[in-house]
Amino acid sequence: MRVAVIGGGPGGLYAAALLKRLDPTREITVWERNAPDDTFGFGVVLSDETLGGIEHADPAVYAALRAEFVRWDDIDIVHRGVRHTSGGHGFAALGRRRLLEILHDRCRSLGVDLRFRTPAPAPRRLAETHDLVIAADGVHSGTREAFRDVFRPRLETHRCRYIWLAADFALDAFRFEIAETEHGVVQLHGYPYAADASTVIVEMREEVWRAAGFAELGEQESADRCAKIFADALGGRPLLSNKSAWTRFRTVVNERWSHGNVVLLGDAAHTAHFSIGSGTKLAVEDALALAAGLTEHADTAKALAAYEEERRPIVASTQRAARASLEWFEDLGLYLDQPARQFAFNLLTRSRRVTHGNLRLRDARFTADVERGFGCPPGTPPMFTPFRLRGLTLANRVVVSPMDMYSAEEGVPGDLHLVHLGARALGGAGLVMTEMVCVSPEGRITPGCAGLYTDRQADSWRRITDFVHTGAPGAAVGVQLGHSGRKGSTRVMWEGMDEPLPEGNWPLVAASPIPYRPGSQTPQEVTTSQLTSIRHQFAEAARRAVLGGFDLLELHCAHGYLLSGFLSPLTNRRTDLYGGSLENRLRFPLEVFDAVRAVWPDGRPMTVRLSATDWAEGGTTGDDAVEFARAFAAHGADAIDVSTGQVVADERPAYGRSYQTPYADRIRNETGVPVIAVGAISSWDDVNSLLLAGRTDLCALARPHLYDPHWTLHAAAEQGYAGPGAEWPAPYRAGSRPPQTGRTDPPRPRLPAGG
């Protein structure tokens, strides 16, 4: 088997060494355009998991690396002169040049042909003359470009400039330091990689970089300026450069990683921001998976498919965490006024991979200090601290998110609604929300949607709220009011979500006459007189919500329903006072809010649900969402329930764990308005982490509460908490401990070994 490796970085070299070791008959050639010791950057960080894979696959390489590693446990975070240290993290690093030397030696000892200062032949030519072509040619991969139509790469350049530098001494921890300069915020990421050397990365927003004059500075001048900014961290020592240049990070995603016998590896296939780890780590793990695939499958095509199948979900998860981390640093200015200890916790948990639970295991003292600063009583997890909205005090920070049941008769909620909402109230959540309750028959999504446009409906809701207030004394119950707009007159979800009714349709109205998707009914553009009527319908529904006994009212301005349709430029093409500018698009939703607030009791809170992005080009942006939140808060909204999307059918959401929470985070920290975070928050550890970091005030969960109506009480039991934030109903107290199970403990050895 003839193997060509394009690129002599760590990923390409390690792949070559592994493949040669596993099958010495393979003829492997590595082409590297630069000299053997010609490298960028300074130190490389590898995780224990990656090192374990290396140890298993090639003990010789592992032994050489282990002899070189610098290890440390602490992370120091310095902000406004205050340093907080969190321990127990475990890092290992070595110099990039030394890593390359180890891999060069290993490749030579195995018989790999290393060709330095030699550009590789064209990828198409190599594919014709070799059995396998490994493209490890980096973020600017020529191979990827040569087969662009097949790999279909997506490249995104981000908002910060950064530069790799070094210090001639070893930092005693992984250090993050924040400098607030006259031009803006500058951050340092630093870590030791040798007994007498540290990597130092300096990063700042593009506009700060330009304002500070770095665009006009050369390599050494930039290093000198950075050393001056961080003189305290460096002890007055200089910073060293090595072909160091200011650049902006580029995220690389490819739809495919292989084409015929050509396969992408490392940065050519994917990149992940340096703030969550090393690209070298990902490349080495790619090499391990590729070698395994080729060992387990004689057919090259099957081997490459197995490699991609194994690595793609792992890389996608890493890239989601990396995006969260890089965006946190891009928006660092939002958090500067947080208390120093909370700021440190926020930084440590920025990627959502490190959580409150992780940090408690790693450094219990640090985490306990953060909890005290948050206001947790002794022994109380953050999620079980109370929260006040206007005259309503919630027992804990858990919200049962609105979930449509599509089970009402003529808009009247029935026994299923009683059981659904009652069970989740008994399950311990601080606030239980109804589904979207429609303000008129023509404002329904489906024939099965509940309403508040008749007194009979209000009476039925009163039956449910009375049960919650008497059966689950610690729970509050809220109603979400909305109008379907262009997304109405459809089948219930399990018969075809968003599919038009086969018969019995009713006419639709919307901000503009644009159907939701091909085949959907085209709505009428709502007239000025109809706007007046709809405002009245919302106010009447709110009046009935008072009679229905609700503690909180939420106005639904998200997910492409009527009010959301006014907010988004993709669905509002009006040319009157209700269309065009952001202020005009806000006009009708604010008028409705004011009409509802006028009849809703002053002591009861009102919230607004927003789609903070449309996940579509030309739609609502995060900047818009901040302005929407400011406007509603100025009109009296007590909190913003921050969701995303479902506004246009051709959206492209970036799904992932807690994927919507950055939008809530930004609104909270940029406007000071309390927020409810939603979106794939699945564990109580996530809830605690988001709260402690100051990214949200409440967390709303939907599917976890369908899986387990007692999710909140079980979260309390699993954390050993039995306080006022999670009281078990008297009839259920016997179930507050997990049931006993059979013991399967093996015998414990006690006797000494025989002679």
GROMACS .gro file of C-alpha atoms in nm, residues 81-470:
model
  390
   81GLY     CA    1  -0.635   4.303   4.009
   82VAL     CA    2  -0.805   4.008   4.179
   83ARG     CA    3  -0.673   3.658   4.118
   84HIS     CA    4  -0.884   3.350   4.173
   85THR     CA    5  -0.733   3.004   4.149
   86SER     CA    6  -0.922   2.686   4.068
   87GLY     CA    7  -0.734   2.358   4.109
   88GLY     CA    8  -0.765   1.996   4.007
   89HIS     CA    9  -0.779   2.045   3.629
   90GLY     CA   10  -0.478   1.846   3.509
   91PHE     CA   11  -0.288   1.966   3.202
   92ALA     CA   12   0.014   1.834   3.014
   93ALA     CA   13   0.213   2.036   2.760
   94LEU     CA   14   0.539   2.035   2.570
   95GLY     CA   15   0.705   2.248   2.307
   96ARG     CA   16   0.568   2.214   1.956
   97ARG     CA   17   0.920   2.192   1.813
   98ARG     CA   18   1.012   1.913   2.055
   99LEU     CA   19   0.690   1.728   1.965
  100LEU     CA   20   0.785   1.743   1.598
  101GLU     CA   21   1.136   1.616   1.675
  102ILE     CA   22   0.992   1.316   1.859
  103LEU     CA   23   0.761   1.236   1.570
  104HIS     CA   24   1.040   1.287   1.313
  105ASP     CA   25   1.260   1.040   1.501
  106ARG     CA   26   0.979   0.788   1.528
  107CYS     CA   27   0.895   0.812   1.158
  108ARG     CA   28   1.260   0.771   1.057
  109SER     CA   29   1.307   0.472   1.286
  110LEU     CA   30   1.007   0.304   1.121
  111GLY     CA   31   1.119   0.380   0.767
  112VAL     CA   32   0.880   0.660   0.673
  113ASP     CA   33   1.014   0.876   0.389
  114LEU     CA   34   1.018   1.237   0.518
  115ARG     CA   35   1.064   1.502   0.247
  116PHE     CA   36   1.121   1.849   0.391
  117ARG     CA   37   1.140   2.173   0.195
  118THR     CA   38   0.943   1.987  -0.072
  119PRO     CA   39   0.592   2.090  -0.175
  120ALA     CA   40   0.369   1.788  -0.236
  121PRO     CA   41   0.263   1.704  -0.590
  122ALA     CA   42  -0.091   1.805  -0.683
  123PRO     CA   43  -0.352   1.610  -0.482
  124ARG     CA   44  -0.516   1.472  -0.796
  125ARG     CA   45  -0.180   1.342  -0.916
  126LEU     CA   46  -0.108   1.179  -0.579
  127ALA     CA   47  -0.451   1.018  -0.582
  128GLU     CA   48  -0.361   0.852  -0.912
  129THR     CA   49  -0.020   0.724  -0.798
  130HIS     CA   50  -0.101   0.623  -0.438
  131ASP     CA   51  -0.349   0.397  -0.264
  132LEU     CA   52  -0.423   0.654   0.006
  133VAL     CA   53  -0.370   1.032   0.029
  134ILE     CA   54  -0.388   1.187   0.376
  135ALA     CA   55  -0.441   1.563   0.355
  136ALA     CA   56  -0.298   1.703   0.678
  137ASP     CA   57  -0.217   2.036   0.517
  138GLY     CA   58  -0.382   2.263   0.771
  139VAL     CA   59  -0.648   2.529   0.789
  140HIS     CA   60  -0.553   2.666   0.445
  141SER     CA   61  -0.556   2.317   0.292
  142GLY     CA   62  -0.483   2.311  -0.078
  143THR     CA   63  -0.622   1.960  -0.097
  144ARG     CA   64  -0.954   2.074   0.041
  145GLU     CA   65  -0.965   2.350  -0.217
  146ALA     CA   66  -0.873   2.112  -0.500
  147PHE     CA   67  -1.181   1.903  -0.419
  148ARG     CA   68  -1.400   2.186  -0.289
  149ASP     CA   69  -1.702   2.068  -0.484
  150VAL     CA   70  -1.685   1.732  -0.303
  151PHE     CA   71  -1.578   1.830   0.049
  152ARG     CA   72  -1.806   2.138   0.043
  153PRO     CA   73  -1.625   2.332   0.314
  154ARG     CA   74  -1.782   2.612   0.518
  155LEU     CA   75  -1.532   2.866   0.647
  156GLU     CA   76  -1.618   3.128   0.908
  157THR     CA   77  -1.379   3.398   1.027
  158HIS     CA   78  -1.444   3.537   1.375
  159ARG     CA   79  -1.429   3.877   1.542
  160CYS     CA   80  -1.110   3.867   1.749
  161ARG     CA   81  -0.744   3.909   1.651
  162TYR     CA   82  -0.485   3.700   1.832
  163ILE     CA   83  -0.111   3.638   1.825
  164TRP     CA   84   0.103   3.347   1.952
  165LEU     CA   85   0.395   3.461   2.165
  166ALA     CA   86   0.612   3.312   2.440
  167ALA     CA   87   0.771   3.403   2.771
  168ASP     CA   88   1.115   3.284   2.885
  169PHE     CA   89   0.987   3.146   3.218
  170ALA     CA   90   0.728   2.895   3.329
  171LEU     CA   91   0.398   3.027   3.453
  172ASP     CA   92   0.284   2.839   3.762
  173ALA     CA   93  -0.070   2.780   3.628
  174PHE     CA   94  -0.286   2.810   3.319
  175ARG     CA   95  -0.342   3.184   3.337
  176PHE     CA   96  -0.623   3.400   3.202
  177GLU     CA   97  -0.573   3.771   3.258
  178ILE     CA   98  -0.799   4.055   3.153
  179ALA     CA   99  -0.666   4.404   3.078
  180GLU     CA  100  -0.902   4.697   3.036
  181THR     CA  101  -0.715   4.946   2.820
  182GLU     CA  102  -0.813   5.286   2.685
  183HIS     CA  103  -0.896   5.115   2.356
  184GLY     CA  104  -1.093   4.823   2.497
  185VAL     CA  105  -1.057   4.480   2.654
  186VAL     CA  106  -0.746   4.267   2.590
  187GLN     CA  107  -0.706   3.913   2.723
  188LEU     CA  108  -0.407   3.689   2.783
  189HIS     CA  109  -0.415   3.308   2.767
  190GLY     CA  110  -0.091   3.160   2.900
  191TYR     CA  111   0.044   2.822   3.007
  192PRO     CA  112   0.384   2.663   3.070
  193TYR     CA  113   0.522   2.412   2.820
  194ALA     CA  114   0.877   2.370   2.951
  195ALA     CA  115   1.067   2.432   3.272
  196ASP     CA  116   1.173   2.771   3.137
  197ALA     CA  117   0.907   2.865   2.883
  198SER     CA  118   0.538   2.950   2.849
  199THR     CA  119   0.302   3.005   2.561
  200VAL     CA  120   0.129   3.343   2.573
  201ILE     CA  121  -0.163   3.418   2.343
  202VAL     CA  122  -0.292   3.775   2.336
  203GLU     CA  123  -0.640   3.829   2.197
  204MET     CA  124  -0.878   4.122   2.147
  205ARG     CA  125  -1.173   4.230   1.934
  206GLU     CA  126  -1.089   4.354   1.585
  207GLU     CA  127  -1.200   4.709   1.665
  208VAL     CA  128  -0.981   4.716   1.977
  209TRP     CA  129  -0.685   4.584   1.776
  210ARG     CA  130  -0.724   4.862   1.521
  211ALA     CA  131  -0.784   5.137   1.778
  212ALA     CA  132  -0.471   5.031   1.969
  213GLY     CA  133  -0.260   5.066   1.653
  214PHE     CA  134  -0.154   4.700   1.628
  215ALA     CA  135  -0.238   4.701   1.256
  216GLU     CA  136   0.063   4.927   1.198
  217LEU     CA  137   0.308   4.738   1.419
  218GLY     CA  138   0.562   4.477   1.315
  219GLU     CA  139   0.617   4.141   1.480
  220GLN     CA  140   0.858   4.252   1.752
  221GLU     CA  141   0.678   4.581   1.813
  222SER     CA  142   0.357   4.387   1.870
  223ALA     CA  143   0.532   4.156   2.115
  224ASP     CA  144   0.676   4.453   2.303
  225ARG     CA  145   0.339   4.628   2.323
  226CYS     CA  146   0.170   4.312   2.454
  227ALA     CA  147   0.444   4.267   2.716
  228LYS     CA  148   0.380   4.620   2.834
  229ILE     CA  149   0.004   4.562   2.866
  230PHE     CA  150   0.061   4.247   3.074
  231ALA     CA  151   0.374   4.358   3.259
  232ASP     CA  152   0.237   4.240   3.595
  233ALA     CA  153   0.163   3.889   3.473
  234LEU     CA  154   0.506   3.867   3.309
  235GLY     CA  155   0.698   4.023   3.593
  236GLY     CA  156   0.831   4.284   3.353
  237ARG     CA  157   0.988   4.020   3.127
  238PRO     CA  158   0.970   4.048   2.747
  239LEU     CA  159   0.759   3.838   2.512
  240LEU     CA  160   0.924   3.638   2.236
  241SER     CA  161   0.793   3.584   1.884
  242ASN     CA  162   0.834   3.307   1.630
  243LYS     CA  163   0.695   3.408   1.292
  244SER     CA  164   0.416   3.549   1.504
  245ALA     CA  165   0.144   3.733   1.319
  246TRP     CA  166  -0.193   3.873   1.417
  247THR     CA  167  -0.473   3.663   1.273
  248ARG     CA  168  -0.842   3.596   1.313
  249PHE     CA  169  -0.955   3.247   1.398
  250ARG     CA  170  -1.122   3.055   1.118
  251THR     CA  171  -1.371   2.777   1.186
  252VAL     CA  172  -1.355   2.503   0.922
  253VAL     CA  173  -1.642   2.258   0.872
  254ASN     CA  174  -1.662   2.012   0.582
  255GLU     CA  175  -1.971   1.823   0.469
  256ARG     CA  176  -1.748   1.531   0.369
  257TRP     CA  177  -1.401   1.429   0.486
  258SER     CA  178  -1.307   1.187   0.212
  259HIS     CA  179  -1.325   1.155  -0.165
  260GLY     CA  180  -1.216   0.833  -0.327
  261ASN     CA  181  -0.879   0.756  -0.168
  262VAL     CA  182  -0.822   1.113  -0.041
  263VAL     CA  183  -0.903   1.189   0.324
  264LEU     CA  184  -0.884   1.508   0.532
  265LEU     CA  185  -0.721   1.507   0.875
  266GLY     CA  186  -0.681   1.770   1.147
  267ASP     CA  187  -0.723   2.137   1.060
  268ALA     CA  188  -0.784   2.052   0.696
  269ALA     CA  189  -1.107   1.878   0.805
  270HIS     CA  190  -1.207   2.087   1.106
  271THR     CA  191  -1.084   2.352   1.347
  272ALA     CA  192  -1.171   2.430   1.708
  273HIS     CA  193  -1.077   2.750   1.887
  274PHE     CA  194  -0.755   2.736   2.089
  275SER     CA  195  -0.934   2.850   2.406
  276ILE     CA  196  -1.075   2.501   2.468
  277GLY     CA  197  -0.766   2.300   2.378
  278SER     CA  198  -0.522   2.218   2.106
  279GLY     CA  199  -0.582   2.159   1.738
  280THR     CA  200  -0.291   1.919   1.770
  281LYS     CA  201  -0.501   1.713   2.011
  282LEU     CA  202  -0.780   1.677   1.755
  283ALA     CA  203  -0.536   1.593   1.476
  284VAL     CA  204  -0.365   1.324   1.682
  285GLU     CA  205  -0.703   1.174   1.772
  286ASP     CA  206  -0.794   1.180   1.402
  287ALA     CA  207  -0.476   0.988   1.324
  288LEU     CA  208  -0.560   0.726   1.585
  289ALA     CA  209  -0.911   0.678   1.444
  290LEU     CA  210  -0.789   0.667   1.085
  291ALA     CA  211  -0.527   0.404   1.168
  292ALA     CA  212  -0.790   0.197   1.350
  293GLY     CA  213  -1.027   0.220   1.055
  294LEU     CA  214  -0.760   0.104   0.811
  295THR     CA  215  -0.669  -0.182   1.044
  296GLU     CA  216  -1.026  -0.300   1.088
  297HIS     CA  217  -1.135  -0.269   0.723
  298ALA     CA  218  -0.941  -0.409   0.430
  299ASP     CA  219  -1.143  -0.194   0.191
  300THR     CA  220  -1.013   0.165   0.189
  301ALA     CA  221  -1.353   0.319   0.121
  302LYS     CA  222  -1.506   0.138   0.419
  303ALA     CA  223  -1.209   0.235   0.636
  304LEU     CA  224  -1.245   0.604   0.551
  305ALA     CA  225  -1.620   0.588   0.612
  306ALA     CA  226  -1.560   0.425   0.953
  307TYR     CA  227  -1.302   0.694   1.038
  308GLU     CA  228  -1.545   0.972   0.958
  309GLU     CA  229  -1.835   0.801   1.133
  310GLU     CA  230  -1.628   0.771   1.450
  311ARG     CA  231  -1.477   1.117   1.449
  312ARG     CA  232  -1.752   1.339   1.310
  313PRO     CA  233  -1.984   1.344   1.617
  314ILE     CA  234  -1.689   1.394   1.850
  315VAL     CA  235  -1.552   1.679   1.642
  316ALA     CA  236  -1.898   1.836   1.608
  317SER     CA  237  -1.936   1.834   1.987
  318THR     CA  238  -1.589   1.986   2.026
  319GLN     CA  239  -1.668   2.254   1.770
  320ARG     CA  240  -1.990   2.347   1.951
  321ALA     CA  241  -1.795   2.384   2.275
  322ALA     CA  242  -1.526   2.580   2.093
  323ARG     CA  243  -1.780   2.818   1.942
  324ALA     CA  244  -1.933   2.881   2.284
  325SER     CA  245  -1.586   2.953   2.421
  326LEU     CA  246  -1.469   3.182   2.142
  327GLU     CA  247  -1.797   3.376   2.149
  328TRP     CA  248  -1.761   3.415   2.525
  329PHE     CA  249  -1.424   3.579   2.474
  330GLU     CA  250  -1.558   3.789   2.186
  331ASP     CA  251  -1.829   3.919   2.423
  332LEU     CA  252  -1.602   3.940   2.726
  333GLY     CA  253  -1.702   4.302   2.786
  334LEU     CA  254  -2.049   4.188   2.893
  335TYR     CA  255  -1.909   4.025   3.207
  336LEU     CA  256  -1.656   4.277   3.331
  337ASP     CA  257  -1.884   4.408   3.606
  338GLN     CA  258  -1.960   4.065   3.750
  339PRO     CA  259  -1.820   3.995   4.096
  340ALA     CA  260  -1.467   3.863   4.054
  341ARG     CA  261  -1.542   3.512   4.178
  342GLN     CA  262  -1.853   3.477   3.960
  343PHE     CA  263  -1.652   3.610   3.666
  344ALA     CA  264  -1.396   3.337   3.726
  345PHE     CA  265  -1.665   3.069   3.741
  346ASN     CA  266  -1.823   3.208   3.426
  347LEU     CA  267  -1.492   3.188   3.241
  348LEU     CA  268  -1.425   2.832   3.356
  349THR     CA  269  -1.769   2.711   3.242
  350ARG     CA  270  -1.785   2.918   2.921
  351SER     CA  271  -1.777   2.618   2.683
  352ARG     CA  272  -2.050   2.430   2.877
  353ARG     CA  273  -1.813   2.130   2.898
  354VAL     CA  274  -1.688   2.222   3.244
  355THR     CA  275  -1.984   2.243   3.480
  356HIS     CA  276  -2.069   2.319   3.839
  357GLY     CA  277  -2.051   1.947   3.914
  358ASN     CA  278  -1.709   1.911   3.750
  359LEU     CA  279  -1.571   2.203   3.949
  360ARG     CA  280  -1.709   2.073   4.277
  361LEU     CA  281  -1.514   1.753   4.221
  362ARG     CA  282  -1.198   1.935   4.113
  363ASP     CA  283  -1.199   2.218   4.365
  364ALA     CA  284  -1.473   2.207   4.627
  365ARG     CA  285  -1.344   2.513   4.813
  366PHE     CA  286  -1.347   2.737   4.504
  367THR     CA  287  -1.697   2.621   4.410
  368ALA     CA  288  -1.830   2.672   4.763
  369ASP     CA  289  -1.698   3.030   4.755
  370VAL     CA  290  -1.884   3.091   4.428
  371GLU     CA  291  -2.205   2.945   4.575
  372ARG     CA  292  -2.182   3.174   4.879
  373GLY     CA  293  -2.132   3.473   4.652
  374PHE     CA  294  -2.442   3.373   4.459
  375GLY     CA  295  -2.644   3.364   4.780
  376CYS     CA  296  -2.691   2.991   4.828
  377PRO     CA  297  -2.781   2.906   5.188
  378PRO     CA  298  -2.557   2.632   5.332
  379GLY     CA  299  -2.627   2.298   5.167
  380THR     CA  300  -2.851   2.453   4.901
  381PRO     CA  301  -2.772   2.400   4.531
  382PRO     CA  302  -2.809   2.716   4.319
  383MET     CA  303  -3.121   2.585   4.145
  384PHE     CA  304  -3.307   2.574   4.477
  385THR     CA  305  -3.251   2.936   4.572
  386PRO     CA  306  -3.570   3.147   4.549
  387PHE     CA  307  -3.624   3.416   4.285
  388ARG     CA  308  -3.858   3.714   4.295
  389LEU     CA  309  -4.043   3.861   3.997
  390ARG     CA  310  -4.249   4.164   4.098
  391GLY     CA  311  -4.486   4.035   4.371
  392LEU     CA  312  -4.423   3.667   4.300
  393THR     CA  313  -4.149   3.472   4.477
  394LEU     CA  314  -4.062   3.142   4.309
  395ALA     CA  315  -3.943   2.864   4.538
  396ASN     CA  316  -3.670   2.759   4.293
  397ARG     CA  317  -3.526   2.842   3.952
  398VAL     CA  318  -3.686   2.559   3.749
  399VAL     CA  319  -3.960   2.636   3.497
  400VAL     CA  320  -4.172   2.379   3.313
  401SER     CA  321  -4.156   2.520   2.962
  402PRO     CA  322  -4.479   2.569   2.762
  403MET     CA  323  -4.564   2.248   2.572
  404ASP     CA  324  -4.862   2.228   2.339
  405MET     CA  325  -5.086   1.934   2.421
  406TYR     CA  326  -5.321   1.977   2.119
  407SER     CA  327  -5.590   1.812   2.329
  408ALA     CA  328  -5.843   2.085   2.404
  409GLU     CA  329  -6.208   2.064   2.294
  410GLU     CA  330  -6.336   2.394   2.152
  411GLY     CA  331  -6.045   2.563   2.328
  412VAL     CA  332  -6.142   2.420   2.668
  413PRO     CA  333  -5.860   2.251   2.863
  414GLY     CA  334  -5.960   1.912   2.996
  415ASP     CA  335  -5.841   1.632   3.220
  416LEU     CA  336  -5.519   1.584   3.027
  417HIS     CA  337  -5.423   1.946   3.097
  418LEU     CA  338  -5.507   1.900   3.465
  419VAL     CA  339  -5.292   1.588   3.488
  420HIS     CA  340  -5.011   1.730   3.273
  421LEU     CA  341  -4.972   2.059   3.459
  422GLY     CA  342  -5.071   1.919   3.797
  423ALA     CA  343  -4.818   1.636   3.779
  424ARG     CA  344  -4.534   1.872   3.696
  425ALA     CA  345  -4.636   2.110   3.972
  426LEU     CA  346  -4.633   1.817   4.214
  427GLY     CA  347  -4.291   1.733   4.070
  428GLY     CA  348  -4.134   2.036   4.235
  429ALA     CA  349  -4.084   2.298   3.960
  430GLY     CA  350  -4.099   2.655   4.084
  431LEU     CA  351  -4.309   2.770   3.788
  432VAL     CA  352  -4.530   2.562   3.560
  433MET     CA  353  -4.628   2.723   3.228
  434THR     CA  354  -4.930   2.639   3.016
  435GLU     CA  355  -4.902   2.576   2.645
  436MET     CA  356  -4.964   2.875   2.417
  437VAL     CA  357  -5.321   2.969   2.502
  438CYS     CA  358  -5.492   3.131   2.205
  439VAL     CA  359  -5.680   3.459   2.225
  440SER     CA  360  -5.939   3.379   1.956
  441PRO     CA  361  -6.071   3.082   1.756
  442GLU     CA  362  -5.892   3.206   1.443
  443GLY     CA  363  -5.575   3.255   1.649
  444ARG     CA  364  -5.542   2.882   1.716
  445ILE     CA  365  -5.260   2.677   1.568
  446THR     CA  366  -5.471   2.360   1.548
  447PRO     CA  367  -5.828   2.260   1.637
  448GLY     CA  368  -5.682   2.105   1.954
  449CYS     CA  369  -5.530   2.428   2.091
  450ALA     CA  370  -5.650   2.568   2.423
  451GLY     CA  371  -5.793   2.918   2.450
  452LEU     CA  372  -5.899   3.200   2.678
  453TYR     CA  373  -6.160   3.362   2.458
  454THR     CA  374  -6.465   3.232   2.652
  455ASP     CA  375  -6.561   3.236   3.017
  456ARG     CA  376  -6.606   2.858   3.004
  457GLN     CA  377  -6.239   2.825   2.914
  458ALA     CA  378  -6.144   3.052   3.203
  459ASP     CA  379  -6.347   2.837   3.442
  460SER     CA  380  -6.167   2.523   3.321
  461TRP     CA  381  -5.830   2.688   3.369
  462ARG     CA  382  -5.939   2.787   3.722
  463ARG     CA  383  -5.992   2.421   3.804
  464ILE     CA  384  -5.628   2.355   3.709
  465THR     CA  385  -5.475   2.654   3.889
  466ASP     CA  386  -5.674   2.577   4.203
  467PHE     CA  387  -5.532   2.225   4.201
  468VAL     CA  388  -5.177   2.354   4.162
  469HIS     CA  389  -5.214   2.607   4.442
  470THR     CA  390  -5.364   2.357   4.687
   0.00000   0.00000   0.00000
